[in-house]
Structures are given as structure tokens and as C-alpha cells.
Coordinates of C-alpha atoms and ligand atoms in Angstrom, one line a residue:
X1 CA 86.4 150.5 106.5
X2 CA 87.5 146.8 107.3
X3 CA 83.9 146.2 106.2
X4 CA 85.1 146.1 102.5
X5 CA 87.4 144.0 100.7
X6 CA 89.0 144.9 97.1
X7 CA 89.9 142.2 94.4
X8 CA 92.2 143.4 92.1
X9 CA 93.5 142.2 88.6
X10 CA 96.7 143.4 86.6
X11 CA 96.7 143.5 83.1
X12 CA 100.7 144.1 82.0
X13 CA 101.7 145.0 79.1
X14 CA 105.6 144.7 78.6
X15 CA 107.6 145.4 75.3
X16 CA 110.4 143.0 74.5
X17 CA 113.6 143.2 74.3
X18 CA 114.2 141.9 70.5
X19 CA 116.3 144.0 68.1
X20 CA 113.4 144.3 65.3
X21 CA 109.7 144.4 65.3
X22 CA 107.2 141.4 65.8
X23 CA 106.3 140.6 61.9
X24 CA 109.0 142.6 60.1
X25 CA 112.7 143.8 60.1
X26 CA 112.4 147.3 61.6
X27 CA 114.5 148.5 64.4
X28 CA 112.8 149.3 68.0
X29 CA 115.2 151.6 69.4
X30 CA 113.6 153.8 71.6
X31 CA 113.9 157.7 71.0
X32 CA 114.8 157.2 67.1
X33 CA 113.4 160.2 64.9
X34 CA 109.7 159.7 63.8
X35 CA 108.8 157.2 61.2
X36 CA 112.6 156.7 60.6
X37 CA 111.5 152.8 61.9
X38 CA 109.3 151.7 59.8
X39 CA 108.4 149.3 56.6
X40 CA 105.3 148.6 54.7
X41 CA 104.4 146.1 56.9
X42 CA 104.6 147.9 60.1
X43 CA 102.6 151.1 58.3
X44 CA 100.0 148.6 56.8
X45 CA 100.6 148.6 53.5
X46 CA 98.3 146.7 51.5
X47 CA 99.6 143.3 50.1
X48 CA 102.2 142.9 52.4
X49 CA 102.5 139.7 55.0
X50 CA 104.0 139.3 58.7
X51 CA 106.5 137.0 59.2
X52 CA 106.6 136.2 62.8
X53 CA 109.9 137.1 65.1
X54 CA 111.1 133.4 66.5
X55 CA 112.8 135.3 69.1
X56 CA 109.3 136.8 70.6
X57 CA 108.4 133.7 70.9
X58 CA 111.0 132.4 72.5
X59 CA 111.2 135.2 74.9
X60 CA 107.3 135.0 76.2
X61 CA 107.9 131.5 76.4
X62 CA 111.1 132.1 79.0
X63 CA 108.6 134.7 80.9
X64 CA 106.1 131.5 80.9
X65 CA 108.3 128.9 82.5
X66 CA 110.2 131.9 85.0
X67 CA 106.0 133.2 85.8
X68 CA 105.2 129.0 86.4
X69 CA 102.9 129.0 83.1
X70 CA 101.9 125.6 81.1
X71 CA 103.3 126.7 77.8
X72 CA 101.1 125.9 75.6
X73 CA 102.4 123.2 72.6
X74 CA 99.4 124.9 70.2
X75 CA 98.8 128.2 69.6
X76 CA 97.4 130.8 67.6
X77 CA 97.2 134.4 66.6
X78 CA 94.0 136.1 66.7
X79 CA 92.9 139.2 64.7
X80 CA 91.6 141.9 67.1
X81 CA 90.0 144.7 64.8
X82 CA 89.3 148.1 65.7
X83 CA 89.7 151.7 64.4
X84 CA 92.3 154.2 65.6
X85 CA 94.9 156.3 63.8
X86 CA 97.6 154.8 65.5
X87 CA 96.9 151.0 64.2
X88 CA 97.5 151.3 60.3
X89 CA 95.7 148.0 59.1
X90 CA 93.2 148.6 61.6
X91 CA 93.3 145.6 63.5
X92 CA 96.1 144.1 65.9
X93 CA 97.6 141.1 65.8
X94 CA 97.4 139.6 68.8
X95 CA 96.1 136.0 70.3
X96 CA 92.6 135.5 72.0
X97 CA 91.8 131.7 72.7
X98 CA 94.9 130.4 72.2
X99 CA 97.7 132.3 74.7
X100 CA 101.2 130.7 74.6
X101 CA 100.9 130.8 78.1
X102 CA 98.5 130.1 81.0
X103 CA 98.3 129.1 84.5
X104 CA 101.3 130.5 86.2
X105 CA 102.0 132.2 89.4
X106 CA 104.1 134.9 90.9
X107 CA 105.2 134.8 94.9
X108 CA 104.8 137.6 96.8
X109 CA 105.9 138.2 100.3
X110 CA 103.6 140.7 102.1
X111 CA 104.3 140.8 106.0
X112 CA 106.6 138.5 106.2
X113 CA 104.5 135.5 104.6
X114 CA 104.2 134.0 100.6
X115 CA 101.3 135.0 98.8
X116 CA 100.8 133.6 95.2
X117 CA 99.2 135.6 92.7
X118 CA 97.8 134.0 90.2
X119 CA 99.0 134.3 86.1
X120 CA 95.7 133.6 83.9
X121 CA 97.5 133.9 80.4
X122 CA 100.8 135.4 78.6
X123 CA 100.2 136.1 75.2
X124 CA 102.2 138.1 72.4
X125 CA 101.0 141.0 70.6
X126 CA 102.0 144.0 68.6
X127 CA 102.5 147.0 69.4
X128 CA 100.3 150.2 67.8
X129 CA 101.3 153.3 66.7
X130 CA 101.5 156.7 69.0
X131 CA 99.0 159.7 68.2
X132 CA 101.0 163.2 68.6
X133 CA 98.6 165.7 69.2
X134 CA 99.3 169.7 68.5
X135 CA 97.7 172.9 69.7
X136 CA 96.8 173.3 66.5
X137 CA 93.7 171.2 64.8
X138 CA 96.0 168.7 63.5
X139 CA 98.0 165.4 64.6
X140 CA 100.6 163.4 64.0
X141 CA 101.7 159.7 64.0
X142 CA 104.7 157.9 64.7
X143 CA 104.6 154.1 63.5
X144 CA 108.2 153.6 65.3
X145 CA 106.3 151.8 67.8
X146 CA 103.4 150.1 65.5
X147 CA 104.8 146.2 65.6
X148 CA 107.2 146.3 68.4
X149 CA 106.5 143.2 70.0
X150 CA 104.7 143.2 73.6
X151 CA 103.4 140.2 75.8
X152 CA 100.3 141.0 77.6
X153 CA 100.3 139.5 81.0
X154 CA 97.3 138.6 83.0
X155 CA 96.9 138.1 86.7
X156 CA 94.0 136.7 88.3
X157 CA 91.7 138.6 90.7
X158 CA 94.4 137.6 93.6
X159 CA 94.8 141.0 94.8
X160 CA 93.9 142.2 97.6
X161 CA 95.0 145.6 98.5
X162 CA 97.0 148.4 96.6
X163 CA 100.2 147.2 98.4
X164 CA 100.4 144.0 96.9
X165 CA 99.3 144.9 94.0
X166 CA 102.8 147.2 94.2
X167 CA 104.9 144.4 95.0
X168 CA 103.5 142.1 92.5
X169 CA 104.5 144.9 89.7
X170 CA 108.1 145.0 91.5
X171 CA 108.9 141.2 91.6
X172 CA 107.5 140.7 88.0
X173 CA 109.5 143.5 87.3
X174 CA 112.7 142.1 88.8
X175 CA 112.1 138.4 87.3
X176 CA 111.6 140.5 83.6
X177 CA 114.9 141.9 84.3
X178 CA 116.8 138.5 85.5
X179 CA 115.5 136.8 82.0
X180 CA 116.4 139.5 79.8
X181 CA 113.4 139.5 78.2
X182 CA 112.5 143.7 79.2
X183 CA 114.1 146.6 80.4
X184 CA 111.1 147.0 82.9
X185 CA 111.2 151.2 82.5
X186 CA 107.7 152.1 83.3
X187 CA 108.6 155.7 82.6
X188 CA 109.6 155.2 78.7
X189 CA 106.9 153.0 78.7
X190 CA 108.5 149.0 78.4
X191 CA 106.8 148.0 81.1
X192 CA 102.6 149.6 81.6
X193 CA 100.3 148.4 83.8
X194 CA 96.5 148.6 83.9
X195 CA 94.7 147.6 86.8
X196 CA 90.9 145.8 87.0
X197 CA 89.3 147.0 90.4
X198 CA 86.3 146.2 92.7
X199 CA 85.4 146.2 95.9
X200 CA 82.9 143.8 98.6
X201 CA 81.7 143.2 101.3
X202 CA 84.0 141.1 103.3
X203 CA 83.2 137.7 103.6
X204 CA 81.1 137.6 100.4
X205 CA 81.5 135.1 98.0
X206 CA 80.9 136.9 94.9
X207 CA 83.2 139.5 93.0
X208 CA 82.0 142.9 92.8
X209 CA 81.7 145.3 89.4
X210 CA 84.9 146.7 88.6
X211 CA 86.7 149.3 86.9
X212 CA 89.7 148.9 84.7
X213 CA 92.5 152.0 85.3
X214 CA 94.6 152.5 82.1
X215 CA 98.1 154.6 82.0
X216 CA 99.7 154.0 85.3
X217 CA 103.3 154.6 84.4
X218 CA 105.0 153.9 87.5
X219 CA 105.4 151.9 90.4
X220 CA 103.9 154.4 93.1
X221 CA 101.4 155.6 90.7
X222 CA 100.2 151.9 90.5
X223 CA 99.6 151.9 94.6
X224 CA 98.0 155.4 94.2
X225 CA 95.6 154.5 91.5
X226 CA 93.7 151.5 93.2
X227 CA 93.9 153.5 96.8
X228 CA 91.9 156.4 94.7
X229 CA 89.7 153.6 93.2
X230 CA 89.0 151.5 96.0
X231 CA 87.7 154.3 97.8
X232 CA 85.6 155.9 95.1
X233 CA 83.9 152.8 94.6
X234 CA 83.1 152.1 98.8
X235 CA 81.9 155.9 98.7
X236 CA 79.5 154.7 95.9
X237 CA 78.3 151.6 98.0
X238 CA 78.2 153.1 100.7
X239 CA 75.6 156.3 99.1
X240 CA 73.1 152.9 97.9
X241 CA 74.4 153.8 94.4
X242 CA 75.9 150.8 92.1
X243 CA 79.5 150.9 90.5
X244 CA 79.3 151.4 86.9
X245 CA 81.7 148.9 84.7
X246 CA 83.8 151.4 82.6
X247 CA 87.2 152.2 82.1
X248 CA 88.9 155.0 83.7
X249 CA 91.6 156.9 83.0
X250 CA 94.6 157.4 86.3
X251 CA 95.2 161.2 86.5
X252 CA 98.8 161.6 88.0
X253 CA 98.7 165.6 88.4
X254 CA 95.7 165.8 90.4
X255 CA 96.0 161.8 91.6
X256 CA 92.2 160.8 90.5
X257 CA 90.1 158.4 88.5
X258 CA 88.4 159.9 85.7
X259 CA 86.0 158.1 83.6
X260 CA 86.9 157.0 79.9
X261 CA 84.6 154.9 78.2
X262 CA 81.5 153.2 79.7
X263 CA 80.7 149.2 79.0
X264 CA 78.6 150.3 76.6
X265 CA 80.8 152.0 74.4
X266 CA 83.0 149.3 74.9
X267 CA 84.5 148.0 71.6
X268 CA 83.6 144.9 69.7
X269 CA 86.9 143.5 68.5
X270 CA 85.2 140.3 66.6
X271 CA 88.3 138.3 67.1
X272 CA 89.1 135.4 64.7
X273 CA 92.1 133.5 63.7
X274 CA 95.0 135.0 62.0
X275 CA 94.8 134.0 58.4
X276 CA 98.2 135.7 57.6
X277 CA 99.8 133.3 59.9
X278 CA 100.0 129.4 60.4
X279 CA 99.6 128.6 63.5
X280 CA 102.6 128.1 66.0
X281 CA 102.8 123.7 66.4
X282 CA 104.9 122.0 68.5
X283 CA 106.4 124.2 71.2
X284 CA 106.8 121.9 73.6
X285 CA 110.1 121.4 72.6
X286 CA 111.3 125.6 72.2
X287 CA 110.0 125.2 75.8
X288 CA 112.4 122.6 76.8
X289 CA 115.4 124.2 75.1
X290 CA 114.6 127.9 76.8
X291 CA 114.1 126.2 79.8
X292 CA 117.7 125.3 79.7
X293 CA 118.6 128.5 79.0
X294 CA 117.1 130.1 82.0
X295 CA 119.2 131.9 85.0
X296 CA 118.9 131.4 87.8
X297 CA 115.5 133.0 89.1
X298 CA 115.3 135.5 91.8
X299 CA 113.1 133.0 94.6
X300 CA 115.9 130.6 94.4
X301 CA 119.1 132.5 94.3
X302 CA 117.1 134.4 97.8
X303 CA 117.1 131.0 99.5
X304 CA 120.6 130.0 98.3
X305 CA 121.6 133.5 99.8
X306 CA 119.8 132.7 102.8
X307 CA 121.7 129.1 103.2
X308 CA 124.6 129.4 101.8
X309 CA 125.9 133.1 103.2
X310 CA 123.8 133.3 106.9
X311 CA 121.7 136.3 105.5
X312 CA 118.5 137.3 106.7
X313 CA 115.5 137.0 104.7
X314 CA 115.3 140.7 104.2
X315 CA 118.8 141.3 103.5
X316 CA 118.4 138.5 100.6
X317 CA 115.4 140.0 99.3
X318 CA 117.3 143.3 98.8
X319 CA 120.3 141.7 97.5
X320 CA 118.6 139.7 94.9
X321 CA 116.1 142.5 93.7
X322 CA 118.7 143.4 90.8
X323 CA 120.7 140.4 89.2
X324 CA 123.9 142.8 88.5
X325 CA 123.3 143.9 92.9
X326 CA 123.3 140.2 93.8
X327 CA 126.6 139.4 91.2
X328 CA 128.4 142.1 92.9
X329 CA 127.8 140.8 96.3
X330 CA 129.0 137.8 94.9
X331 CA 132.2 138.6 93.4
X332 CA 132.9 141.0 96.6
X333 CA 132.3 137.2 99.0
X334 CA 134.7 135.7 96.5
X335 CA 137.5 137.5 97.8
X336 CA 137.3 136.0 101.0
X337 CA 135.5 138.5 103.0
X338 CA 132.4 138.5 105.2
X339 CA 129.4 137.7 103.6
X340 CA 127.5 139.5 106.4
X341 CA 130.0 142.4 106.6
X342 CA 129.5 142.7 103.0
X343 CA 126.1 143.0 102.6
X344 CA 126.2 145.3 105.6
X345 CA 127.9 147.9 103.8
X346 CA 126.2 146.8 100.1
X347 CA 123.0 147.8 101.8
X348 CA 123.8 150.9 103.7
X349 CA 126.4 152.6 102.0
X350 CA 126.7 151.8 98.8
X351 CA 122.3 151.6 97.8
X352 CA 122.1 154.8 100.2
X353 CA 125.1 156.7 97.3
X354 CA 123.5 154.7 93.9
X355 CA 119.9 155.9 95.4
X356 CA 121.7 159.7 95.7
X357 CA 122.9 159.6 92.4
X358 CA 119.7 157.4 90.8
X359 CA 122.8 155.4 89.3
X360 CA 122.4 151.6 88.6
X361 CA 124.8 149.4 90.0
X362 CA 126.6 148.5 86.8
X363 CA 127.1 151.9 85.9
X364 CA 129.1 152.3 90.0
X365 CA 133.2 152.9 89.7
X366 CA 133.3 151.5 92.9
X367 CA 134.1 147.4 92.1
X368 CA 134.0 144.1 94.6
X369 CA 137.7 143.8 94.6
X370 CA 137.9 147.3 95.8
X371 CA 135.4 147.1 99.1
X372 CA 137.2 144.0 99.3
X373 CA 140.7 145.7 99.5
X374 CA 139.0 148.3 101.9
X375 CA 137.5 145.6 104.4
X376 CA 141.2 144.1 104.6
X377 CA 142.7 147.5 105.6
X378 CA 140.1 147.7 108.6
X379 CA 141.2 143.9 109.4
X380 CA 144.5 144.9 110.1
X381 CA 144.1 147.7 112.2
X382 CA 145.2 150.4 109.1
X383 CA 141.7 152.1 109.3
X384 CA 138.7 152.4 111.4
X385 CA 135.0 151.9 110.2
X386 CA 134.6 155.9 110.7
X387 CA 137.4 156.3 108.3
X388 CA 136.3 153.8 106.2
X389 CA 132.6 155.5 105.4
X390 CA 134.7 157.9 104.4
X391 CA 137.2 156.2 102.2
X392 CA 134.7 154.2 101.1
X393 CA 132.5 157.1 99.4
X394 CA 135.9 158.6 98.2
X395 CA 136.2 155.3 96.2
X396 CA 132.4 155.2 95.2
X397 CA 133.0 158.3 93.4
X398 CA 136.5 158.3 92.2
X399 CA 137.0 154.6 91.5
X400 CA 140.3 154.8 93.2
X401 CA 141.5 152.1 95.7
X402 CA 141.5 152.4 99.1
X403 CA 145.1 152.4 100.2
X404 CA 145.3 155.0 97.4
X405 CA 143.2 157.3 99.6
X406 CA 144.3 156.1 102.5
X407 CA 147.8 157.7 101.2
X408 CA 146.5 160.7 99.6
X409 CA 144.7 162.1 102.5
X410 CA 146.4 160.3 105.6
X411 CA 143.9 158.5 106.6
X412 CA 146.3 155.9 108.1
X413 CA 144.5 155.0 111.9
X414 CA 146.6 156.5 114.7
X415 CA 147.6 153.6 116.9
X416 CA 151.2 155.3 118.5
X417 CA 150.7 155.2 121.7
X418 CA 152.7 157.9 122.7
X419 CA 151.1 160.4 120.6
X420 CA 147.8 159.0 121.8
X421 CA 148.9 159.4 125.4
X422 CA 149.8 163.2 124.7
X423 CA 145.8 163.6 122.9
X424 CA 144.2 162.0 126.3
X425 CA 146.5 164.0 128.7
X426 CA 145.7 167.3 127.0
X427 CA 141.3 166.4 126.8
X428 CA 142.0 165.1 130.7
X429 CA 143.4 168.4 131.1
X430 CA 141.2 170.5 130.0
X431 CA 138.2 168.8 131.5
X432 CA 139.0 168.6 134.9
X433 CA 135.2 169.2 136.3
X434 CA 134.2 165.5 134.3
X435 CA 137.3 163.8 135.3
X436 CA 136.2 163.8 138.9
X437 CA 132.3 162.9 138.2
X438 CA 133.7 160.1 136.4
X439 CA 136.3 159.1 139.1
X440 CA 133.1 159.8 141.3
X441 CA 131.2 156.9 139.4
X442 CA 129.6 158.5 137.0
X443 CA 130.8 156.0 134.4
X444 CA 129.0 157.2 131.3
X445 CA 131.1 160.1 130.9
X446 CA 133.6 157.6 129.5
X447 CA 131.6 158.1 125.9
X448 CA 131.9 161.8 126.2
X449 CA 136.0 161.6 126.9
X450 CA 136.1 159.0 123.6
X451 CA 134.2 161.3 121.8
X452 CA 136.4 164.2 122.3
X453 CA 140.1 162.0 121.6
X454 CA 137.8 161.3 118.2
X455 CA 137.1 165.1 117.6
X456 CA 141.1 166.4 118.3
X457 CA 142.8 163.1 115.9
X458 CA 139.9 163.6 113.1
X459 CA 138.3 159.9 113.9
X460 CA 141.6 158.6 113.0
X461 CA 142.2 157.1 116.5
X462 CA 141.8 153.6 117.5
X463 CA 138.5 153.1 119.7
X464 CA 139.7 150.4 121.1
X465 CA 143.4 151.4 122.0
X466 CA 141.6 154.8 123.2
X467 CA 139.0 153.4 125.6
X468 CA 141.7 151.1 127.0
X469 CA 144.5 154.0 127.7
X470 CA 141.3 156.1 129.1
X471 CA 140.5 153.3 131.6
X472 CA 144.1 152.6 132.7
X473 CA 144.3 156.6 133.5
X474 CA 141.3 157.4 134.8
Ligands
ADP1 P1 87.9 140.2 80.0 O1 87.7 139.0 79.3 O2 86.7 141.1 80.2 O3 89.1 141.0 79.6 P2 89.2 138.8 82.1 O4 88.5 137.7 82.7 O5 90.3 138.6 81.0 O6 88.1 139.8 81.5 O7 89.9 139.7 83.2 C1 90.6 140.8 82.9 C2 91.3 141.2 84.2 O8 90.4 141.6 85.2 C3 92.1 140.1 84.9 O9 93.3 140.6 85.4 C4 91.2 139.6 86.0 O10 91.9 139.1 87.1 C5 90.5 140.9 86.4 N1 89.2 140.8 87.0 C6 88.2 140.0 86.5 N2 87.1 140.2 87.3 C7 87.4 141.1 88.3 C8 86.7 141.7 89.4 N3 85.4 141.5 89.6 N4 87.4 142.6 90.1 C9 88.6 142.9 89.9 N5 89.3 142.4 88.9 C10 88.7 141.5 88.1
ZN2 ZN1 108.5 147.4 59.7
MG3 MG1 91.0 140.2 78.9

């Protein structure tokens, strides 16, 4: 199959995180009771005007500058008319030949090297209604959504295989997230994705016909999609047959294409100029103050990690793929400890319990200070790091400290010698048989004798003290 390549385009659509709609004052809370979130402007009314949300604006352009855009210092809305009961004035306000934002680029790292993928555009549009369809012969419509305020990202044809077409949708995802500009839930919807595919020959110069997949509504569903679709359409070439341009709906239940509307039926949107709004002048300097505004971005903050704490590439990349995951490694280094040690048990312990739970990090009882507290008590000998897994998921889901537990369930380390000597006599005792294979030479049995002074003080031993009394006697 190395005989074809895919291209592959994303089209994202991502919802905003504003507190009202796009041209009026309605709510966008998510969930809300039917209709309870709407005006006469959002439901099309007839006479009524948008007035344009400055803090859209502001937010694509902060996606622009974090995605590496030229922001545009003109730009315009654009009427895009079509028919549907979801979009009461029938026709969207959104913006054609003047985006707010072009030319941009996400980095991807895909076996261990940078890719960039290309941005073509950002533009803002509204949002349309959603169609509620009964058993019965009727519908209904909910306008909640109708002028919630979206920005439709475009990639260029960059893509080359369904895998990085998944970690695109991951780091924009991430970089949405660090500018507060979207929640990034592609199950409720904030964040949709379709994807433009086709497929060539390998080496040839020219893109093929492609097919545009609508309604992927997750991250694995986005990989799964373009797989499907990349090999539908090399079956096709492969038969003599040509790929038809169309749009195609992704099936999630039985994980196929399915055809939706061919180029023919395609719509006619006859775009023109907004004539209910001016047009947006000057933005050059909005840029300039967002720009100042802007967090630190995930690419940098994973080479500071990699400088400035001795982390590996990988471990940074985890680290920094949530800004609350990356504060809390922070805050827990502040204390003094590790940076290593930390992000050791950040990335094994603590994802492996938040994964368990499906529990986002700010929502964890467990805090920095407390791991911090907990790495100090195996510094001074109090516990070992068997004890500590446990004490440490005690904390994680009680929020108590660990000298707390430590208390509660005496999980002090044994490091009394005597009553260490008394364990290894007794085990020495009762193995008699090993004792002499081992004094014979067989020196790996020394694992098996540390295993068993483990088992008989319930891992509250000291290793080290342990192997050493076991050598001396031996
Ligand atoms: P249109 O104007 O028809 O919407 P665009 O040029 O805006 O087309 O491209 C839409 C999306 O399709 C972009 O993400 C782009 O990268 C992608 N795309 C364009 N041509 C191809 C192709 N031959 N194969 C795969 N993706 C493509
Ligand atoms: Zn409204
Ligand atoms: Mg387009």
C-alpha cells in the first residue's frame, strides 16, 4: 500500500468561550432548557440588527497570533445564504474573502521530529440552530445554539496520514485550552472537526479528488474516519474507477463512510458582504494588545521544561499537554523537591488514578504541597517508595496528608534493627534448603530472601537496611 499517499485537510469548527451570543445578548450555556436562550435576533426576527460581540473578536484574534496567523488589519463579514430549519434568517453570518486570520501554522511532533501544518484561514461565524427529530412526523428546533459564536479553522492539505491528522486535533486542542478561548469537548460538541480527504500515487505532483467527512465527534473517531476513507478511496483506484467529490457522512456505530451529498447537489451560498455590519477597521492594534495578553504557549513552556528542570522531551510533552497538569508540576518543584522525581510520580501515579476516575486535574484532592510533604517522608527514611504508592493513592482519594496516613495506618518504615534481625532469622529458618544454594553461590536467591522479609513486615521494611543485614548473615 506504500504505493499511495493521502493529503488531508481539517476544517474545525470551535465554539467560543464568550458569555453571550455573537450579534446579541443571549446566554450560551450549554444544556439550558429549549429556546429558553434566545431573542429576536438570534430567532430571525424581521427588522432586527446584529451588533457584533468585541470579545469574539478578540478571542479568534488570540487563536490567530497563538496558531502563527497574520491578523488581518481589514475585515469583513460575508452573508452565506442557504435554507434549513435550523438557520431562522436563512443565511449565516459568517466571513468569505476577508478571514481575520490567515497564514499560520501548528507544530506537530510525529516520530520524534517537527512537522508544521499549515493554517489557511480563521474566521468567525455564527452558530445555527439544532433540528430535533421525533418518531413521529414532526420536528422540533432549539435556537439556543443559533448565534453562538464559532471560529472555523482551516488547515492546509499538510496531512499526511490519519495519525497526524489525530495529533494535529490534540495540540490545537491543548493550545484552545491554554488561551481560554474553548472548552475543546468534542463530545458536547465545542470543538467538531470535518476532515477533506484524498489519496495519490506517491511521488505525484498533483492532489487527488477528495471527500469531505462531516460529524467526527471525537479524537479517535477523527483517526478512524480518514483510515476508513483512505482506504475506500485506494480500493476505488485501485478497481480503474474515479473518486467521486461528495460529502460523506462518518458512521461511528458501524465505523464507515457513507455518502451525503454529491458536488452536484452541492449548495450555492452566493456570498456577499454583510450589509448589517460595517466592516471591522484597524485591528492591528486589538492584535497588539491581545498579544500581550497571551500565556505562555504550550511549544515554549515544553522547551523551558526541557532547560530549565532536565526533563525529557516526552516527559515535557505530557506535562504541558494541560496548562492546570503543567502548574501543578510547577507548584509541587517549588517546594524544593526533584523536578525529575516529581514528574516521575505526576506521570505514573497520579495520570494512571485521574485516567481511572476520568477526573481532570483541577478537580484532584490530592495538592503539590501534599506529594511534596510525602517525597520529604521518603527522604528521611520514614517511608519506602512501596509504602508511598500506597500512601500516595490514600492521599489521591482522601485529600489527607501523608504523615496523617502515615499515623492512621502505621505505615511508619521499620528500620529497628533488632526487630529486623528477629524477621530474617525466622525466613533464614524456615528456608534452610535456599540458604545453602545461596551460600553455594547461587547469588540470585538473595532477591527471593528480600522478597520474603517484604511479605512477613507488609513492605514496611527498609530495602536497604534488609539487603545489608542479609549479606552480613549469609
Ligand atoms: P473550498 O473552497 O472548496 O472549501 P478550500 O480550498 O477552502 O476548498 O479547502 C477546504 C479544505 O480542504 C482545506 O482544509 C484544504 O486543506 C482541504 N483540501 C483542499 N484540497 C484537498 C485535496 N485535494 N485533498 C485533501 N484535502 C484538500
Ligand atoms: Zn439572542
Ligand atoms: Mg472552504
Amino acid at each position: 500500500m506504500m504505493k499511495y499517499e493521502a493529503v488531508i485537510g481539517l476544517e474545525i469548527h470551535a465554539q467560543m468561550l464568550t458569555n453571550t451570543k455573537i450579534f446579541c445578548g443571549c446566554p450560551t450555556n450549554f444544556g439550558a432548557e429549549p429556546n429558553s436562550q434566545t431573542c429576536p435576533v438570534c430567532s430571525g426576527m424581521p427588522g432586527v440588527l446584529p451588533v457584533l460581540n468585541k470579545k469574539a473578536v478578540e478571542l479568534a484574534i488570540k487563536t490567530g497570533i497563538a496558531l502563527n496567523c497574520k491578523i488581518s488589519d481589514y475585515s469583513r463579514f460575508a452573508r452565506k445564504n442557504y435554507f434549513y430549519p435550523d438557520l431562522p434568517k436563512n443565511y449565516q453570518i459568517s466571513q468569505y474573502e476577508l478571514p481575520l486570520c490567515e497564514d499560520g501554522y501548528i507544530e506537530i511532533i510525529i516520530d520524534g521530529s517537527a512537522k508544521k501544518i499549515g493554517i489557511k484561514r480563521i474566521h468567525l461565524e455564527e452558530d445555527a440552530g439544532k433540528n430535533i427529530h421525533t418518531t413521529g412526523n414532526y420536528s422540533f428546533v432549539d435556537f439556543n445554539r443559533a448565534g453562538v459564536p464559532l471560529m472555523e479553522i482551516v488547515t492546509e492539505p499538510d496531512i499526511r496520514t490519519p495519525q497526524e491528522a489525530a495529533l494535529f486535533m490534540r495540540k490545537l486542542r491543548t493550545i484552545l485550552r491554554y488561551i481560554d478561548v474553548c472548552d475543546g469537548n468534542m463530545e458536547q460538541g465545542s470543538l467538531r472537526c470535518d476532515a477533506n480527504v484524498s489519496v495519490r500515487l506517491a511521488g505525484q505532483k498533483y492532489y487527488g479528488i477528495r471527500t469531505e467527512i462531516k460529524n467526527i465527534n471525537s479524537f479517535k473517531f477523527v483517526q478512524r474516519a480518514i483510515e476508513y476513507e483512505i482506504d475506500r478511496q485506494i480500493a476505488i483506484l485501485e478497481r480503474g474507477d474515479k473518486v467521486v467529490q461528495e460529502t460523506r457522512l462518518w458512521d461511528p456505530e458501524r465505523g464507515v463512510t457513507i455518502s451525503m451529498r454529491s458536488k452536484e447537489e452541492a449548495h450555492d451560498y452566493r456570498y456577499f458582504p454583510e450589509p448589517d455590519l460595517v466592516p471591522l477597521v484597524g485591528l492591528s492594534s486589538l492584535a497588539e494588545k491581545v498579544r500581550g495578553e497571551l500565556p505562555e504557549l504550550p511549544d515554549a513552556k515544553g522547551r523551558r521544561f526541557v532547560s530549565q528542570y532536565r526533563l525529557s522531551e516526552s516527559e515535557a510533552d505530557i506535562l504541558i499537554s494541560e496548562r492546570a497538569f503543567a502548574d501543578w508540576f510547577e507548584e509541587a518543584v517549588k517546594f524544593g523537591k526533584d523536578p525529575k522525581v516529581v514528574a516521575n510520580w505526576m506521570l505514573g501515579e497520579l495520570l494512571r488514578l485521574l485516567k481511572e476516575d476520568d477526573r481532570d486535574i483541577t478537580k484532584c484532592p490530592l495538592k503539590p504541597a501534599q506529594l511534596a510533604e510525602m517525597l520529604s517522608l521518603i527522604e528521611k527514611g520514614i517511608i519506602n517508595i512501596k509504602i508511598a504508592k500506597i500512601i500516595f493513592e490514600e492521599m489521591y482519594r482522601t485529600g489527607k496528608d501523608a504523615h496523617i496516613i502515615v499515623k492512621e495506618k502505621g505505615l511508619v518504615q521499620i528500620t529497628d534493627e533488632n526487630f529486623l534481625n528477629r524477621v530474617i532469622e525466622e525466613i533464614l529458618s524456615r528456608y534452610p534448603q535456599e540458604v545453602q544454594r545461596y551460600r553455594a553461590g547461587e547469588e540470585k536467591l538473595m532477591g527471593f530472601f528480600v522478597g520474603q522479609i517484604m511479605k512477613a513486615t507488609k513492605g514496611k521494611a527498609n530495602p536497604q537496611l534488609v539487603n545489608e543485614m542479609l549479606k552480613k548473615k549469609l
